[in-house]
PDB file of C-alpha atoms in Angstrom:
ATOM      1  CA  UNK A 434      33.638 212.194-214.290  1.00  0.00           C
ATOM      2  CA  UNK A 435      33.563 215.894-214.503  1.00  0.00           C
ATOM      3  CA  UNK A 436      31.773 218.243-216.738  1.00  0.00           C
ATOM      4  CA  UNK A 437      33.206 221.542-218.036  1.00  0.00           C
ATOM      5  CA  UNK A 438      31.986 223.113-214.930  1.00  0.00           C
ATOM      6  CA  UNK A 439      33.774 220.339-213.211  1.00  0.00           C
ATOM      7  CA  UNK A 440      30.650 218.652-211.597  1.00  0.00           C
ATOM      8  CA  UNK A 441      30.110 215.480-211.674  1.00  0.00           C
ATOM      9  CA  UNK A 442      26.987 213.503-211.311  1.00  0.00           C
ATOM     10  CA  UNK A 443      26.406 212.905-207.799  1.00  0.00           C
ATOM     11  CA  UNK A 444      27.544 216.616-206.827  1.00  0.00           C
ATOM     12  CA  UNK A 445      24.395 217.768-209.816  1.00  0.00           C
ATOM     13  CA  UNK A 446      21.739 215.362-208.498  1.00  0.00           C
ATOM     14  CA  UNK A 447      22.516 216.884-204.749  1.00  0.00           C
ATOM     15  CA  UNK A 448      22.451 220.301-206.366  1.00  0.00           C
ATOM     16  CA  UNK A 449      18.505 219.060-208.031  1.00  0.00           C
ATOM     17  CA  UNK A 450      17.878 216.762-204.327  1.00  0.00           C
ATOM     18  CA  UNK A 451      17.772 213.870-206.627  1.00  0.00           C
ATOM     19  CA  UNK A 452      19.343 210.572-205.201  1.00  0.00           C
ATOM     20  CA  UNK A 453      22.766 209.035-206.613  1.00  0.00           C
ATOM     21  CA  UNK A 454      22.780 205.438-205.680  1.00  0.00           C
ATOM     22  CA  UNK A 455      25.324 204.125-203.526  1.00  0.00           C
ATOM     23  CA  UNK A 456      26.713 200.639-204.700  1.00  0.00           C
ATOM     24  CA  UNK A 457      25.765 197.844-203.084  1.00  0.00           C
ATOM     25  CA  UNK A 458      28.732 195.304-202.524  1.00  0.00           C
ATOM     26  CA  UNK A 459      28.102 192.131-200.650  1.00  0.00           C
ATOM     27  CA  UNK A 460      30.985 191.475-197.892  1.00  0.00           C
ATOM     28  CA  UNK A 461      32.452 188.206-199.711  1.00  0.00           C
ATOM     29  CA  UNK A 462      32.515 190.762-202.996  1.00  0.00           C
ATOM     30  CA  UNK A 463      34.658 193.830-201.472  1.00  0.00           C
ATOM     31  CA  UNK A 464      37.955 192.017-202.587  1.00  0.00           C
ATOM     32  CA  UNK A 465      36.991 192.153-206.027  1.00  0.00           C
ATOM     33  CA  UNK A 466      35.846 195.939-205.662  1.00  0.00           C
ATOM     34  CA  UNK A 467      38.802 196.979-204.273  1.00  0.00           C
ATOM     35  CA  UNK A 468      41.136 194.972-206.663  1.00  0.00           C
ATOM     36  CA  UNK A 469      38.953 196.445-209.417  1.00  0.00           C
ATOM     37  CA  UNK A 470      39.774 200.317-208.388  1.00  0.00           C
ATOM     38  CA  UNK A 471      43.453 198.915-207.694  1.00  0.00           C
ATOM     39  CA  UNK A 472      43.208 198.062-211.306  1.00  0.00           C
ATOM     40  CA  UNK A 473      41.226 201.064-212.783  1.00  0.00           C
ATOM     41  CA  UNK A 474      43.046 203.759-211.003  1.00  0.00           C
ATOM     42  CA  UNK A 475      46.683 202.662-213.200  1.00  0.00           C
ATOM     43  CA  UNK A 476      44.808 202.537-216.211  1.00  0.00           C
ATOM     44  CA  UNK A 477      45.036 205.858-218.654  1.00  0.00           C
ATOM     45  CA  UNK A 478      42.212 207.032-220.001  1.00  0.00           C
ATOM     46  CA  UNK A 479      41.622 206.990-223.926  1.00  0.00           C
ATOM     47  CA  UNK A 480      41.148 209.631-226.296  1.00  0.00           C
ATOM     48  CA  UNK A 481      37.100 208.472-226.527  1.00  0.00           C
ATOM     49  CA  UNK A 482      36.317 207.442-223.342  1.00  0.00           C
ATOM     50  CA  UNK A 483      37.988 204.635-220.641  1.00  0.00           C
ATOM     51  CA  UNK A 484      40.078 201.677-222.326  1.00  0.00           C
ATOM     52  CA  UNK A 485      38.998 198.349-221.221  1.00  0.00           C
ATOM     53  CA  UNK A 486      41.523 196.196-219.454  1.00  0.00           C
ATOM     54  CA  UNK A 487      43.664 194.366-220.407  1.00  0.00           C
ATOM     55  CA  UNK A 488      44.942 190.843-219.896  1.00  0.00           C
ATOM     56  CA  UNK A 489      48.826 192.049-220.046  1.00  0.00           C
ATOM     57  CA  UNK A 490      47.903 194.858-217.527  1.00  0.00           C
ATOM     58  CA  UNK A 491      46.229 192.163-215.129  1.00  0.00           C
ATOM     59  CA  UNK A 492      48.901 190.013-215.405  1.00  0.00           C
ATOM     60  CA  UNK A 493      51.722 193.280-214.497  1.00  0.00           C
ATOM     61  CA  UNK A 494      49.044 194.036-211.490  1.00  0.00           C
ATOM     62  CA  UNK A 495      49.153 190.584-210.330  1.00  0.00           C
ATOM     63  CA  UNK A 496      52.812 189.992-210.346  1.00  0.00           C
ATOM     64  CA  UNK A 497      53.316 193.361-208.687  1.00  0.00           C
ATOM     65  CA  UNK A 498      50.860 192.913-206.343  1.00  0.00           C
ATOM     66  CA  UNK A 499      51.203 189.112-205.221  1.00  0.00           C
ATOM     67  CA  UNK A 500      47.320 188.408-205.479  1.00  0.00           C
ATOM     68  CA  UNK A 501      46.730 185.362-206.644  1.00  0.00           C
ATOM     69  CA  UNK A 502      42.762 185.310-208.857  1.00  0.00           C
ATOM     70  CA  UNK A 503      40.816 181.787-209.696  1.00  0.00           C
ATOM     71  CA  UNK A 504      39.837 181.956-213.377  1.00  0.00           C
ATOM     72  CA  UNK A 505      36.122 183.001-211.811  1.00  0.00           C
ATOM     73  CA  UNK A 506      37.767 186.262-210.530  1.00  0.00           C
ATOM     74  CA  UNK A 507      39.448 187.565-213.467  1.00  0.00           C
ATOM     75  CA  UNK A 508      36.135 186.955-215.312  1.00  0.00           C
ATOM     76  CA  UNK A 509      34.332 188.851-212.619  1.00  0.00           C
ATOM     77  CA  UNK A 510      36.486 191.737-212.873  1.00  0.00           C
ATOM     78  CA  UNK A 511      36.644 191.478-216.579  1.00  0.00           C
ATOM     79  CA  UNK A 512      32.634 192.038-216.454  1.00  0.00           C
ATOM     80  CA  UNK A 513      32.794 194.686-213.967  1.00  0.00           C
ATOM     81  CA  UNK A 514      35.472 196.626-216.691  1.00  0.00           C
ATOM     82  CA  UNK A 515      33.070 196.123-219.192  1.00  0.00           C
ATOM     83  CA  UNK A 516      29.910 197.488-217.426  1.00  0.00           C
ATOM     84  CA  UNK A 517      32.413 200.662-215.978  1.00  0.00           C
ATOM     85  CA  UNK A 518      33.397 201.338-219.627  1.00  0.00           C
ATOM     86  CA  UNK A 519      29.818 201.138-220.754  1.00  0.00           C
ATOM     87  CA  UNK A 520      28.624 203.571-218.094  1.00  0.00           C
ATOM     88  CA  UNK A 521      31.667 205.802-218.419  1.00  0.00           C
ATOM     89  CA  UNK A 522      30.391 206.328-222.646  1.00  0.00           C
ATOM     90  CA  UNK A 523      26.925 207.096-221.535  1.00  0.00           C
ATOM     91  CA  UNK A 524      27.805 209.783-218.871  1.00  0.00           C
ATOM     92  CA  UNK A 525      30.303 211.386-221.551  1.00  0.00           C
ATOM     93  CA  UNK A 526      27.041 211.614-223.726  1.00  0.00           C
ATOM     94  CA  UNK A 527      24.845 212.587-221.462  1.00  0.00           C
ATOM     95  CA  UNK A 528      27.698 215.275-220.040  1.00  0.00           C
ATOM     96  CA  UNK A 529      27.755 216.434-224.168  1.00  0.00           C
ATOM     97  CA  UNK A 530      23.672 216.699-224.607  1.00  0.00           C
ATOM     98  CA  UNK A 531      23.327 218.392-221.330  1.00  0.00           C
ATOM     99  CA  UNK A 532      26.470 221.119-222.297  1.00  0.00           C
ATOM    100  CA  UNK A 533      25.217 221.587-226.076  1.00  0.00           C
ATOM    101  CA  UNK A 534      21.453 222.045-225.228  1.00  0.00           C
TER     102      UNK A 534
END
């Protein structure tokens, strides 16, 4: 996510020599994280910040895609929607205190 200078949070914490953590996926996980970006990158944003999923949408991504998810995956990626939206609203506030002080 961008600011109005278009920077975004790892390109400002290499401008201050702060660290940006790099996530950590364990090899039997990197399915998941890559259907999850699959999944994230054809969803529109909202007008307040990132929509959560939806079941119809991972239904229309797994018919056009041919994956086949156990009941455990779907929740999996459900949770890691959840936890991107959450951190998606608290960079968009922390973008907005940063630009108005």
């Amino acid at each position: 996510m961008r600011d109005i200078n278009g920077e975004t949070r790892r390109e400002r914490n290499e401008a201050f020599e702060l660290l940006s953590p790099e996530a950590e996926v364990p090899e039997a996980g990197h399915p998941l994280w890559d259907w999850f970006w699959d999944l994230r990158s054809a969803q529109a944003p909202g007008f307040s910040g990132p929509v959560p999923l939806s079941h119809q949408e991972m239904l229309a991504w797994l018919q056009l895609t041919g994956n086949l998810l156990r009941r455990e995956d779907i929740a999996v990626l459900k949770a890691m929607d959840g936890r991107y939206c959450q951190v998606v609203v608290e960079e968009t506030e922390a973008i907005r205190a940063r630009e108005a002080g």
